[in-house]
Structures are given as C-alpha cells and as structure tokens.
mmCIF file with all atom_site columns, N, CA and C in Angstrom:
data_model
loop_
_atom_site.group_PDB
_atom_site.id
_atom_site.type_symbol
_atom_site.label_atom_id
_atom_site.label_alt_id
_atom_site.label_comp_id
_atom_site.label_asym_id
_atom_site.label_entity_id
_atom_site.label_seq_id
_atom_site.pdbx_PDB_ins_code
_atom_site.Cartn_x
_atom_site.Cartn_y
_atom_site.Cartn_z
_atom_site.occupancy
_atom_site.B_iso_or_equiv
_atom_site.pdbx_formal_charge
_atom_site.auth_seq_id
_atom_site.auth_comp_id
_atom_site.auth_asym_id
_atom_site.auth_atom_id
_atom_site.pdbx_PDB_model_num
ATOM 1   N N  . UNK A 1 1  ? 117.358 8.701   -113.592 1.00 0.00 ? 1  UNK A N  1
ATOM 2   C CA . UNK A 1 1  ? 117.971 8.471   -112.297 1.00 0.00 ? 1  UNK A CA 1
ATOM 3   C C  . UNK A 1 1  ? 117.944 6.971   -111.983 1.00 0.00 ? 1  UNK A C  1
ATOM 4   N N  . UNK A 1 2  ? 119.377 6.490   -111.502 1.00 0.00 ? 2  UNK A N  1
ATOM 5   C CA . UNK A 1 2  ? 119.409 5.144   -111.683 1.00 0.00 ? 2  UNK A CA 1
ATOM 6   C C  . UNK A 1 2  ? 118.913 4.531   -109.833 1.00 0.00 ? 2  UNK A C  1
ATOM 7   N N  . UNK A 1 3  ? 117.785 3.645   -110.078 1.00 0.00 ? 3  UNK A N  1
ATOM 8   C CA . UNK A 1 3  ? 117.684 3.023   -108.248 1.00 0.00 ? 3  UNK A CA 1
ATOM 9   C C  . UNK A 1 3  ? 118.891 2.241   -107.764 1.00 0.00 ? 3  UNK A C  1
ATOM 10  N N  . UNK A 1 4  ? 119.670 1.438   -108.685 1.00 0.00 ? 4  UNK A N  1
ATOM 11  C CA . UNK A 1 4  ? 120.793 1.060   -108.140 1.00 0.00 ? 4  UNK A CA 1
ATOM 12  C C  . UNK A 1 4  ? 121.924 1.585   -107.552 1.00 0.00 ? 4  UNK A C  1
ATOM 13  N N  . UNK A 1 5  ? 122.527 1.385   -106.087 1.00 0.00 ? 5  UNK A N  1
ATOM 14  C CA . UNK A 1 5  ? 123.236 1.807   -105.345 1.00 0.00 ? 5  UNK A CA 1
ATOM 15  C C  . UNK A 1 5  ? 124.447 0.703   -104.907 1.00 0.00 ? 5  UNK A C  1
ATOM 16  N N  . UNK A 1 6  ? 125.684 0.869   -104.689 1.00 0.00 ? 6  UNK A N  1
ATOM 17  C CA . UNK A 1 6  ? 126.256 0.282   -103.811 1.00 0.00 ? 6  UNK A CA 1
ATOM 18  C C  . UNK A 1 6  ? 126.212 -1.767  -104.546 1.00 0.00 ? 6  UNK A C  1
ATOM 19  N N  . UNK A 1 7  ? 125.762 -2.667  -103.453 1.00 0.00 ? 7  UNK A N  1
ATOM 20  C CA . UNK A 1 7  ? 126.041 -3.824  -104.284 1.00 0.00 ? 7  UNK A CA 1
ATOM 21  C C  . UNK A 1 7  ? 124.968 -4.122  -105.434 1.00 0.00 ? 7  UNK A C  1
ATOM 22  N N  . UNK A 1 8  ? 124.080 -3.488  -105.660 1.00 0.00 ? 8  UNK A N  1
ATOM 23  C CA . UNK A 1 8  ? 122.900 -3.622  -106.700 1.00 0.00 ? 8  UNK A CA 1
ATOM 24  C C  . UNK A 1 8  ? 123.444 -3.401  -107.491 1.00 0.00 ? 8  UNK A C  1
ATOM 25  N N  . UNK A 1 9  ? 124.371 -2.251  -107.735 1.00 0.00 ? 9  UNK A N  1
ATOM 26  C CA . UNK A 1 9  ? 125.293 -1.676  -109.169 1.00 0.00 ? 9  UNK A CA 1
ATOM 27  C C  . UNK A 1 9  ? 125.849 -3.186  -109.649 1.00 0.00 ? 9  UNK A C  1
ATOM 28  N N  . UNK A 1 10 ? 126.410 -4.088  -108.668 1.00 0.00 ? 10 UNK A N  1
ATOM 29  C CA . UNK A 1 10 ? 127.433 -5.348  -108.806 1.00 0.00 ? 10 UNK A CA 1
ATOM 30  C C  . UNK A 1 10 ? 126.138 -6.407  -109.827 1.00 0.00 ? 10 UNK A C  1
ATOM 31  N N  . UNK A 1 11 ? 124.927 -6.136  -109.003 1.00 0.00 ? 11 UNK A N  1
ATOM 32  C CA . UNK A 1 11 ? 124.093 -7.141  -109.805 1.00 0.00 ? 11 UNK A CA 1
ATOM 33  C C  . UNK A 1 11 ? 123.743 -6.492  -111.191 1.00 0.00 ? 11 UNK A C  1
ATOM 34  N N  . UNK A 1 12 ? 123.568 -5.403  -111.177 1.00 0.00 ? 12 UNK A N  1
ATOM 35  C CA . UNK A 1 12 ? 123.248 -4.609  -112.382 1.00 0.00 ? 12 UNK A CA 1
ATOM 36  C C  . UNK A 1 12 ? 124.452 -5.190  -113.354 1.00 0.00 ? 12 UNK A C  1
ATOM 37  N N  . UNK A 1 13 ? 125.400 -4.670  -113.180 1.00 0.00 ? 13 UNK A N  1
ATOM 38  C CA . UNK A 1 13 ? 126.638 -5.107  -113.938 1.00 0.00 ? 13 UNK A CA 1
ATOM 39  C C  . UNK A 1 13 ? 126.972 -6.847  -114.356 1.00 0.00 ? 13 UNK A C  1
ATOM 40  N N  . UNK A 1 14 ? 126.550 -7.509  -113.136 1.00 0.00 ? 14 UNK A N  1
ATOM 41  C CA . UNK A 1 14 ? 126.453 -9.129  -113.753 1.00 0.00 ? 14 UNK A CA 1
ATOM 42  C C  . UNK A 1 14 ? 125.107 -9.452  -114.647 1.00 0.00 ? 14 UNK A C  1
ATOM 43  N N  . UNK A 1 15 ? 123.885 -8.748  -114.854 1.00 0.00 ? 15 UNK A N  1
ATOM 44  C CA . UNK A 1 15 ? 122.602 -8.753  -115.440 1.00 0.00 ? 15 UNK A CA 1
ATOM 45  C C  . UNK A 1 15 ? 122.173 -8.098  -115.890 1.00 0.00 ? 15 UNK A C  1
ATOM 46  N N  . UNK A 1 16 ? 122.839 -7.420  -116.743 1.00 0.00 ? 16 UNK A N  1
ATOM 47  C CA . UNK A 1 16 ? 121.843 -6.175  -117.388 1.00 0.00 ? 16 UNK A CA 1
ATOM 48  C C  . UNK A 1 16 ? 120.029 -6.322  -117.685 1.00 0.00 ? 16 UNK A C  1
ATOM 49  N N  . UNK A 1 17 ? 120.055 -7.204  -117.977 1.00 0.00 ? 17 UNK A N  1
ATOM 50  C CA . UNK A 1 17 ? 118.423 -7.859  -118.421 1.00 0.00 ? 17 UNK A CA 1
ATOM 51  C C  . UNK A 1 17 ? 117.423 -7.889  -116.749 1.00 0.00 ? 17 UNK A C  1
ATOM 52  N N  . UNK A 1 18 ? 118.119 -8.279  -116.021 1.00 0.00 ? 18 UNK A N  1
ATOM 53  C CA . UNK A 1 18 ? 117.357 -8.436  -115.121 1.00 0.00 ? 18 UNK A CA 1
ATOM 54  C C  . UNK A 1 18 ? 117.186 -6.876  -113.979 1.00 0.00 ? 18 UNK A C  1
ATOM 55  N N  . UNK A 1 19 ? 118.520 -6.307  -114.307 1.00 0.00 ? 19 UNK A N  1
ATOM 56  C CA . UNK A 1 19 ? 118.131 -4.876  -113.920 1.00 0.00 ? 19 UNK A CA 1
ATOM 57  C C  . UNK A 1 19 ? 117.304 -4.380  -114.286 1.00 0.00 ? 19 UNK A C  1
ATOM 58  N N  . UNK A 1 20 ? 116.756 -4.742  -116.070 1.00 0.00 ? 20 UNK A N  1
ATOM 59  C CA . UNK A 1 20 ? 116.091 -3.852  -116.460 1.00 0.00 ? 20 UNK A CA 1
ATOM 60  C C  . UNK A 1 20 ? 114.628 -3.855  -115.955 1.00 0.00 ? 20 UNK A C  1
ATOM 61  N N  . UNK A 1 21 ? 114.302 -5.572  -115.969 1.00 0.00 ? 21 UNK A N  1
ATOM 62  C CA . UNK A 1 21 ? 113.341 -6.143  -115.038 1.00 0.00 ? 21 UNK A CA 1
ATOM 63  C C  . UNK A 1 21 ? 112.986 -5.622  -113.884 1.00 0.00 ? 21 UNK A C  1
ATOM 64  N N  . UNK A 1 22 ? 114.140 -5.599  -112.860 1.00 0.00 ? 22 UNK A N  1
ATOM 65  C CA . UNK A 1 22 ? 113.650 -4.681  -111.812 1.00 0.00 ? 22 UNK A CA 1
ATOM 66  C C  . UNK A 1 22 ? 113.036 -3.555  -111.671 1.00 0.00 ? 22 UNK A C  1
ATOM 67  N N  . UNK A 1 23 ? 114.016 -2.682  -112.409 1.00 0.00 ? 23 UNK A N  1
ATOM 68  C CA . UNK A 1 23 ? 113.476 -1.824  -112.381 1.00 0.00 ? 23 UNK A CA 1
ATOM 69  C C  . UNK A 1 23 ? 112.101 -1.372  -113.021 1.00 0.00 ? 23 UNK A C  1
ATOM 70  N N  . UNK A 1 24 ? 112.137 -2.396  -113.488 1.00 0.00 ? 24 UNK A N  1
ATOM 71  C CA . UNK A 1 24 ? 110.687 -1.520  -114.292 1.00 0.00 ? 24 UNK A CA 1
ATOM 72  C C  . UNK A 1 24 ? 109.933 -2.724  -113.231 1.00 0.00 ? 24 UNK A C  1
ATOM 73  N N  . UNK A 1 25 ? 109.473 -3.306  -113.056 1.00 0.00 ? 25 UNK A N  1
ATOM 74  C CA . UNK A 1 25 ? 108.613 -3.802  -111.894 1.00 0.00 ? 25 UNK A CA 1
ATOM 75  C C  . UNK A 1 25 ? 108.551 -3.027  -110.609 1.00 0.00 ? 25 UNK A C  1
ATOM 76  N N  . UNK A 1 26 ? 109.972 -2.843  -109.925 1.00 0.00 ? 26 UNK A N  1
ATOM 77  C CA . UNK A 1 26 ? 109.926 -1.849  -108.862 1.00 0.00 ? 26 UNK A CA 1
ATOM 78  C C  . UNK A 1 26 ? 109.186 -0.595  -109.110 1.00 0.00 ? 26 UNK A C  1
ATOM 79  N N  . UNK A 1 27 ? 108.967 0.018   -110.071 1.00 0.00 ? 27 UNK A N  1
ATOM 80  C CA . UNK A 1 27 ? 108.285 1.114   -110.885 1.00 0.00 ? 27 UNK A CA 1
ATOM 81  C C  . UNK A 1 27 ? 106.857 1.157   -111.225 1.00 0.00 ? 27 UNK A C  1
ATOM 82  N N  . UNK A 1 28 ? 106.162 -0.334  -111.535 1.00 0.00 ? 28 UNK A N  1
ATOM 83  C CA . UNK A 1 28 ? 105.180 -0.609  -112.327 1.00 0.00 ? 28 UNK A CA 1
ATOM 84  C C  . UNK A 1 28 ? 104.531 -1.555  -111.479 1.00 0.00 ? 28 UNK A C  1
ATOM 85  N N  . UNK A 1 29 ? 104.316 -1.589  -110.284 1.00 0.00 ? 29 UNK A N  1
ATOM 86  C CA . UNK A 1 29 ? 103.570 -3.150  -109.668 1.00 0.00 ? 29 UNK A CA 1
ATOM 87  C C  . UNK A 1 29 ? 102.010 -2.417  -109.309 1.00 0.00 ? 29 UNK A C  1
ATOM 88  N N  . UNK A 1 30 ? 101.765 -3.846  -109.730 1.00 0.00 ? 30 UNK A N  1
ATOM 89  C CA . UNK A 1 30 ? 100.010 -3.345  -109.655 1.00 0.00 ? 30 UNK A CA 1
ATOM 90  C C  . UNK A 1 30 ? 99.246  -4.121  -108.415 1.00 0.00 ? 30 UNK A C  1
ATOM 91  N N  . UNK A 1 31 ? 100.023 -3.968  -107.285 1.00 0.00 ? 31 UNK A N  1
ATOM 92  C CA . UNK A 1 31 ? 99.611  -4.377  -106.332 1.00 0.00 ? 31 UNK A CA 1
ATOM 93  C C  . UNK A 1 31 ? 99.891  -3.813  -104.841 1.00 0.00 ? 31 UNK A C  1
ATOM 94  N N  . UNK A 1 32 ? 98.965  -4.423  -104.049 1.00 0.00 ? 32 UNK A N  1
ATOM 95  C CA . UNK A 1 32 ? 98.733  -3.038  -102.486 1.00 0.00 ? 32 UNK A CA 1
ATOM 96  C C  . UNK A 1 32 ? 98.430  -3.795  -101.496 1.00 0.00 ? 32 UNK A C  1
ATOM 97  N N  . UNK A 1 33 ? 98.729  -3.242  -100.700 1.00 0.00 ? 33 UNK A N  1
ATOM 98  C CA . UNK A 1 33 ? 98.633  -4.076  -99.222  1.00 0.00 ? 33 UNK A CA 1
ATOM 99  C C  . UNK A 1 33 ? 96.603  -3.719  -98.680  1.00 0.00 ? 33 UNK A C  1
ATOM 100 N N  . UNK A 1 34 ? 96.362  -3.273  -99.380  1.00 0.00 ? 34 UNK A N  1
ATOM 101 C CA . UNK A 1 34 ? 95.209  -2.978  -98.893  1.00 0.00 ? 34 UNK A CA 1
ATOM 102 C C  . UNK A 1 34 ? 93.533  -4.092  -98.600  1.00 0.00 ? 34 UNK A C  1
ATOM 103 N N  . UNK A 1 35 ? 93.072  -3.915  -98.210  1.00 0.00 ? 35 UNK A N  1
ATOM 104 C CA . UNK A 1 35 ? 91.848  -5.288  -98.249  1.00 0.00 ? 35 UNK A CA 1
ATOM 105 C C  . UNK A 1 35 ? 91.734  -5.509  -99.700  1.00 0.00 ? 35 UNK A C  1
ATOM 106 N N  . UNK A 1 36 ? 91.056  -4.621  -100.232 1.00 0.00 ? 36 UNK A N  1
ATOM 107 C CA . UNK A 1 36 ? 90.790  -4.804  -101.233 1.00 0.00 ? 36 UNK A CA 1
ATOM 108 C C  . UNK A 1 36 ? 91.091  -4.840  -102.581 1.00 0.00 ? 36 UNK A C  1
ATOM 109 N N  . UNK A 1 37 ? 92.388  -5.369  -102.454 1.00 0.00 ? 37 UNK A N  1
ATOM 110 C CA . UNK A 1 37 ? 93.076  -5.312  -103.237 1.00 0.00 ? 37 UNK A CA 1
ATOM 111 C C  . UNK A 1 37 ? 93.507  -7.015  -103.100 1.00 0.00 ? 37 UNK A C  1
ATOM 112 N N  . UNK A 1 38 ? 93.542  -7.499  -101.457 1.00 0.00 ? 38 UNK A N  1
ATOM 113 C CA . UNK A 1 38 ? 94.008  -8.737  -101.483 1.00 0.00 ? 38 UNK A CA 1
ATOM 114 C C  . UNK A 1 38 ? 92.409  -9.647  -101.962 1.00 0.00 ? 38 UNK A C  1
ATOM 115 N N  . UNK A 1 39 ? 91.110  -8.849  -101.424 1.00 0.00 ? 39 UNK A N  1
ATOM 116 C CA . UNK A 1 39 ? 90.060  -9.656  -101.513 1.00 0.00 ? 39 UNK A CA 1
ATOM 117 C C  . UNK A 1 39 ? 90.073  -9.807  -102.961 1.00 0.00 ? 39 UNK A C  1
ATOM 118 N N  . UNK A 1 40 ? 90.240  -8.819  -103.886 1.00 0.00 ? 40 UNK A N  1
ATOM 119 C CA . UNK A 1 40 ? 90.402  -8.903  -105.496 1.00 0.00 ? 40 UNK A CA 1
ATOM 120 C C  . UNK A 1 40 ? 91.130  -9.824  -105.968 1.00 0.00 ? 40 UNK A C  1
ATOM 121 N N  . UNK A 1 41 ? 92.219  -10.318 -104.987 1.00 0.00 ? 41 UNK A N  1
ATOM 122 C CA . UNK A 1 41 ? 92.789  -11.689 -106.057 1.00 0.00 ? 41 UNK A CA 1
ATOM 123 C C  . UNK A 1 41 ? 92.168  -12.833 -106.356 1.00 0.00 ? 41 UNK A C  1
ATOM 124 N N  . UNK A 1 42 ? 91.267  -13.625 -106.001 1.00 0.00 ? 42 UNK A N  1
ATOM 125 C CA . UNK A 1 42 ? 90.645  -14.741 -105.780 1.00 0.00 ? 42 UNK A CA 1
ATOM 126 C C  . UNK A 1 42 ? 89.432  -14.273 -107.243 1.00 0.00 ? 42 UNK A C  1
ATOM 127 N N  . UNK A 1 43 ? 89.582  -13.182 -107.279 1.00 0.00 ? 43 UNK A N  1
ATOM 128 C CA . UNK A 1 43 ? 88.092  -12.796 -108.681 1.00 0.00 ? 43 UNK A CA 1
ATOM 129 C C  . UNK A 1 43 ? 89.215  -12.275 -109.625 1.00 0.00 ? 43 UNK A C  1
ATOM 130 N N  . UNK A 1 44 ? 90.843  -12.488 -109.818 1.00 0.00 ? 44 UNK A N  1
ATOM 131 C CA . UNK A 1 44 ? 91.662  -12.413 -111.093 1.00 0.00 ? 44 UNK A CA 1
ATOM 132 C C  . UNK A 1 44 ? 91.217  -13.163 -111.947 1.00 0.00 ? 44 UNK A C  1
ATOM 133 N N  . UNK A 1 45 ? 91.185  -12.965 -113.343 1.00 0.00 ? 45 UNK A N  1
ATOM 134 C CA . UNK A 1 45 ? 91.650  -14.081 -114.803 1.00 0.00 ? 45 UNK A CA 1
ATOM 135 C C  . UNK A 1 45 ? 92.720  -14.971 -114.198 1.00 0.00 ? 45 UNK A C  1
ATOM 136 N N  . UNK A 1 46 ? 92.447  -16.316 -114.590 1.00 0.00 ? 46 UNK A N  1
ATOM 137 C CA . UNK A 1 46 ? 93.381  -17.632 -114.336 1.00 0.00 ? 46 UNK A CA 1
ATOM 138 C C  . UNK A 1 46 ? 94.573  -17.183 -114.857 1.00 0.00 ? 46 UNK A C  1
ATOM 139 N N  . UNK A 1 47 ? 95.361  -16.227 -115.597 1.00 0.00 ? 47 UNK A N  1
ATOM 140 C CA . UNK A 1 47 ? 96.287  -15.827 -116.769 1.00 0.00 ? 47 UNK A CA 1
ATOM 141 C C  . UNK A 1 47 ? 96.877  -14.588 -115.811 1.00 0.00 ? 47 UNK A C  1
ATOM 142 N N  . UNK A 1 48 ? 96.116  -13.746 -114.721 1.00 0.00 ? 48 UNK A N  1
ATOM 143 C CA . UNK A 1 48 ? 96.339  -12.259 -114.253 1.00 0.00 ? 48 UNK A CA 1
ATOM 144 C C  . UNK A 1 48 ? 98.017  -12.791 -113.376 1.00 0.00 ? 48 UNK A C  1
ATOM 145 N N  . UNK A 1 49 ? 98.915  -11.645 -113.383 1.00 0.00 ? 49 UNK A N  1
ATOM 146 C CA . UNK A 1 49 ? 100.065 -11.405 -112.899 1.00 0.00 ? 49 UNK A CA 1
ATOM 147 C C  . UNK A 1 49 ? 99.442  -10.564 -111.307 1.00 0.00 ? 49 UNK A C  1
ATOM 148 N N  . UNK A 1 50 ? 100.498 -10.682 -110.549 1.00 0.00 ? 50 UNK A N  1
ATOM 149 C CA . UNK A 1 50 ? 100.619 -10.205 -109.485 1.00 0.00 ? 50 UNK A CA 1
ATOM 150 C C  . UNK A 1 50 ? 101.815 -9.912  -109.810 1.00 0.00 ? 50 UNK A C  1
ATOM 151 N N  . UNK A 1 51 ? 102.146 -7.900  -110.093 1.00 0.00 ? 51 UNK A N  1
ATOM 152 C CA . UNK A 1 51 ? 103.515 -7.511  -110.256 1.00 0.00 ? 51 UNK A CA 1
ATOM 153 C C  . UNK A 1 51 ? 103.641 -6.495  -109.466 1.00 0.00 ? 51 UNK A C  1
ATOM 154 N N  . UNK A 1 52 ? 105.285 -6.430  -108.591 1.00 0.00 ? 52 UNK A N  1
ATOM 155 C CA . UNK A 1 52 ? 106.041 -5.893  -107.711 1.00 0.00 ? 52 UNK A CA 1
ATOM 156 C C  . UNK A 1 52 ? 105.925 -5.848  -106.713 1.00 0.00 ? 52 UNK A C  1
ATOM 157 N N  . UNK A 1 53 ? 105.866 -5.345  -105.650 1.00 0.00 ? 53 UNK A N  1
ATOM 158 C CA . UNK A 1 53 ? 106.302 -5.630  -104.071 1.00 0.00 ? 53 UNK A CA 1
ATOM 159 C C  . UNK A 1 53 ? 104.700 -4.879  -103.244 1.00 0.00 ? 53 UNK A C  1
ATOM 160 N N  . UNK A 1 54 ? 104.512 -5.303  -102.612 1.00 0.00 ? 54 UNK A N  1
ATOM 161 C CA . UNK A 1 54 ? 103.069 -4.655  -102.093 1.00 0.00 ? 54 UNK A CA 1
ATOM 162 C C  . UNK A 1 54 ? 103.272 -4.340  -100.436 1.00 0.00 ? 54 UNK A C  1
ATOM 163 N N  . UNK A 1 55 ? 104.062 -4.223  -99.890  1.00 0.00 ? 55 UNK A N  1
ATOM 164 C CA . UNK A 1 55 ? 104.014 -4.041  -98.398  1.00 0.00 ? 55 UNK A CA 1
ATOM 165 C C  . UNK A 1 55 ? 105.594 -2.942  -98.440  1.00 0.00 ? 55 UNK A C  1
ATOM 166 N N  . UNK A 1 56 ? 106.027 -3.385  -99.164  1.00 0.00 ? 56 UNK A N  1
ATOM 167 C CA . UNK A 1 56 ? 107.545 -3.024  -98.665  1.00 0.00 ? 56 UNK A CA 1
ATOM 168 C C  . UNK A 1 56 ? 108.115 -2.738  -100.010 1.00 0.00 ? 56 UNK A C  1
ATOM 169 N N  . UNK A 1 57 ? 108.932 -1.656  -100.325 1.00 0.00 ? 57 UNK A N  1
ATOM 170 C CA . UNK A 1 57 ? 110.250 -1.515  -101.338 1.00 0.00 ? 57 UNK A CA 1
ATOM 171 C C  . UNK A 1 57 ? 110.836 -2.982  -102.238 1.00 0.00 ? 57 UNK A C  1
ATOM 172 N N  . UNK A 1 58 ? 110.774 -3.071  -103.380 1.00 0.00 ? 58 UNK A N  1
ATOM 173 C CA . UNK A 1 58 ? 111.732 -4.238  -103.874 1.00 0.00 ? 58 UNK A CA 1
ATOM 174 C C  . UNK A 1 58 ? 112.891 -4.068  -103.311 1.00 0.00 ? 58 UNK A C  1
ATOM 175 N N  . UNK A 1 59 ? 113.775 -5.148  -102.981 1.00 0.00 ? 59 UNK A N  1
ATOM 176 C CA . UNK A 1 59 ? 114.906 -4.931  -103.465 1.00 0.00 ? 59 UNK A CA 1
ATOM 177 C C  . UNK A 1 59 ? 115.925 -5.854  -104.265 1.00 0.00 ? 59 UNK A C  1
ATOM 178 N N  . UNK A 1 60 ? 117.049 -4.995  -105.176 1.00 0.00 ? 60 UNK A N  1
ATOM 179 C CA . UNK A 1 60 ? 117.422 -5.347  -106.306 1.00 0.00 ? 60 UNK A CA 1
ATOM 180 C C  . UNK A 1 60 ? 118.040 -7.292  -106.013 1.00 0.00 ? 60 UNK A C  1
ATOM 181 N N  . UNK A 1 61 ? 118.595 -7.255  -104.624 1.00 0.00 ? 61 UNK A N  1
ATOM 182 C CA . UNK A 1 61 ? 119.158 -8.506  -104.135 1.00 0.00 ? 61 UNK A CA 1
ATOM 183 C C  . UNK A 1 61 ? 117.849 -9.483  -103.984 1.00 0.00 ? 61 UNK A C  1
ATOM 184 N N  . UNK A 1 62 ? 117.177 -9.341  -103.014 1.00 0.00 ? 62 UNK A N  1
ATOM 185 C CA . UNK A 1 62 ? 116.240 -10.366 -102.884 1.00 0.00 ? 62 UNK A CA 1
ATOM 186 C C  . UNK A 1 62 ? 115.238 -10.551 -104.534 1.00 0.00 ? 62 UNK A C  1
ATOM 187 N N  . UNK A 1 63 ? 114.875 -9.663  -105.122 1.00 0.00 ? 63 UNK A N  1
ATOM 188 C CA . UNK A 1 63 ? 114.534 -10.284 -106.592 1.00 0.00 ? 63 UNK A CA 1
ATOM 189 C C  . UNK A 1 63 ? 115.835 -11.078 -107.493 1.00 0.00 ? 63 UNK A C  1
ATOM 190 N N  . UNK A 1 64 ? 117.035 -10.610 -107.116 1.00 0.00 ? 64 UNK A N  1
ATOM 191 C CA . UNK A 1 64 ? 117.570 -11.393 -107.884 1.00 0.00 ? 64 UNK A CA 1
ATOM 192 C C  . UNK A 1 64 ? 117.432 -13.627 -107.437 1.00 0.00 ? 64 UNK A C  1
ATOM 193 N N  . UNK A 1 65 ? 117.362 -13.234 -106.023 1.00 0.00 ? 65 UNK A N  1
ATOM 194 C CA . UNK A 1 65 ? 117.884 -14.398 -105.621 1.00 0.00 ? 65 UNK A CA 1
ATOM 195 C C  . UNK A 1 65 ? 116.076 -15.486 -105.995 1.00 0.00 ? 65 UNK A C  1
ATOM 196 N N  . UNK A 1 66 ? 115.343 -14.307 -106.155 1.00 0.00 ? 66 UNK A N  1
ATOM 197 C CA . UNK A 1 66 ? 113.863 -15.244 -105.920 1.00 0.00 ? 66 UNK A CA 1
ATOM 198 C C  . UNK A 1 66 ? 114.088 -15.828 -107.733 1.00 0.00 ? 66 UNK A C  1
ATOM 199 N N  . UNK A 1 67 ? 114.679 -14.851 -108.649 1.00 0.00 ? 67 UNK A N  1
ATOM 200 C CA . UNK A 1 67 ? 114.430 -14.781 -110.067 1.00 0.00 ? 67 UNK A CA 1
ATOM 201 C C  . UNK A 1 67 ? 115.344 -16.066 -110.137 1.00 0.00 ? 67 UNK A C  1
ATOM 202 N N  . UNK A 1 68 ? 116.541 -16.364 -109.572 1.00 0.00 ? 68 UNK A N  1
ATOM 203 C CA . UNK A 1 68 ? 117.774 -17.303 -109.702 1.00 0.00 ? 68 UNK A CA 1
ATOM 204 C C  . UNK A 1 68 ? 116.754 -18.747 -109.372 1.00 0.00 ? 68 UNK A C  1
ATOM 205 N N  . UNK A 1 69 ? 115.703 -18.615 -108.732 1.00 0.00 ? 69 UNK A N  1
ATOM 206 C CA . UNK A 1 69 ? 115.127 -19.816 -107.627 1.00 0.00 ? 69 UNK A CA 1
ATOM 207 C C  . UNK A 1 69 ? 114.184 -20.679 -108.605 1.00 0.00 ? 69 UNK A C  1
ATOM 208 N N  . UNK A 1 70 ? 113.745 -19.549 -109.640 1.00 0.00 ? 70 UNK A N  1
ATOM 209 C CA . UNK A 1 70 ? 112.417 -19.969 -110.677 1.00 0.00 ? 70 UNK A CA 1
ATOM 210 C C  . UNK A 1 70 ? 113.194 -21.450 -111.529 1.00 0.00 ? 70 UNK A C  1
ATOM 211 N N  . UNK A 1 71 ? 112.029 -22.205 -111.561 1.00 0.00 ? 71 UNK A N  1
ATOM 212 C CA . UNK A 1 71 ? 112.344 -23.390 -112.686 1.00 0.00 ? 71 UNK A CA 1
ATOM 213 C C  . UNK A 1 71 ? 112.533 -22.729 -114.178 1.00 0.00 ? 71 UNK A C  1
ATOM 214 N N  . UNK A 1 72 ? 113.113 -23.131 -115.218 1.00 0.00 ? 72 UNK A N  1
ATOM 215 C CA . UNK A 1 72 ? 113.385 -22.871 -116.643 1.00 0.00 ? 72 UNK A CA 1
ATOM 216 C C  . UNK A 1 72 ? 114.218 -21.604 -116.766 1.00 0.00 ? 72 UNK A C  1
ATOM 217 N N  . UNK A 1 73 ? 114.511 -20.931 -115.466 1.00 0.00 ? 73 UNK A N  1
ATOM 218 C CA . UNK A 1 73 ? 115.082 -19.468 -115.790 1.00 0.00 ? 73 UNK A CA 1
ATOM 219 C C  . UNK A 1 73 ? 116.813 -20.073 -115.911 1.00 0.00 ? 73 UNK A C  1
ATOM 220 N N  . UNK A 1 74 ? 117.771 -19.152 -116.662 1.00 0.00 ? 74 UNK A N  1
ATOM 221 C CA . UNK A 1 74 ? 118.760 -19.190 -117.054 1.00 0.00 ? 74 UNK A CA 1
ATOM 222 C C  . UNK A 1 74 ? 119.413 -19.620 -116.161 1.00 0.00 ? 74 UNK A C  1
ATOM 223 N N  . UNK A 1 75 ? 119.485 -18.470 -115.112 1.00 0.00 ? 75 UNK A N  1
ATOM 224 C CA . UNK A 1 75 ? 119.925 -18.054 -113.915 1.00 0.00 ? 75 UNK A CA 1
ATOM 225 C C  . UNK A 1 75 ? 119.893 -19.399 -112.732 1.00 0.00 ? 75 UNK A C  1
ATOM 226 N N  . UNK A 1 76 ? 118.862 -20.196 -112.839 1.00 0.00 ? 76 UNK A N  1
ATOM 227 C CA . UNK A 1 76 ? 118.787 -21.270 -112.364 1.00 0.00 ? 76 UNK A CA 1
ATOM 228 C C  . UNK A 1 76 ? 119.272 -22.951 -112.855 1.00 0.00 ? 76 UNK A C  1
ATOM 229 N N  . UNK A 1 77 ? 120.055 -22.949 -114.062 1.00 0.00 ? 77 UNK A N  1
ATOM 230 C CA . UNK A 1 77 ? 120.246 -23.901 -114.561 1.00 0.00 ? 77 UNK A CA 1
ATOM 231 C C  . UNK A 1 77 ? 121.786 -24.245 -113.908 1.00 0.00 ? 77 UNK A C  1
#
C-alpha cells in the first residue's frame, strides 16, 4: 500500500530514490516525543542518527524540501 497521495505521487514521480527514502524513514524512525527519549540523546554515539519524524506524521513535501536544503545532496546543486 502506497503512502503517497495526490501531490506526493508528483514528487514520487520526479524522485523515485527519494520516495523510497521516505518512505522507509516515515516507516522506520527511531525516535519519540517522549522525555526519555529526548534525555537519551545527549548519551548517543558521536556517529548515532536521529531517524523520522517524532511529534508529528512525515510529510512527503516538507522532507523533500529539507533533503533539497542539505549541502553535497544532488538535489541541492
């Protein structure tokens, strides 16, 4: 079952790669709005990821535009 709807399909279709990204982050984030979960970041590995959305739903637009924003990414050149 596909999460893309409506203009996400449009980004899906200009990015296949980064759909795939989404979606599997929107799917897979290892992070929570909870205390202890925020007090746990400060005791991560220097190397640890903070992945997918922790308060609220991804969505497919605002990751695209944060992914477009990153230095060295394609999307940003």
């Amino acid at each position: 079952m596909s999460l893309l709807k409506g203009p996400d399909l449009a980004i899906a279709a200009e990015d296949p790669d980064l759909a795939r990204r989404f979606r599997y982050l929107s799917q897979n984030g290892n992070s929570t709005c909870s205390t202890k979960f925020t007090e746990s970041i400060a005791t991560m590995p220097a190397m640890s990821r903070i992945t997918g959305s922790c308060c609220s739903p991804m969505e497919t637009k605002r990751y695209a535009e944060q992914v477009s924003g990153l230095p060295g990414t394609a999307r940003s050149r």
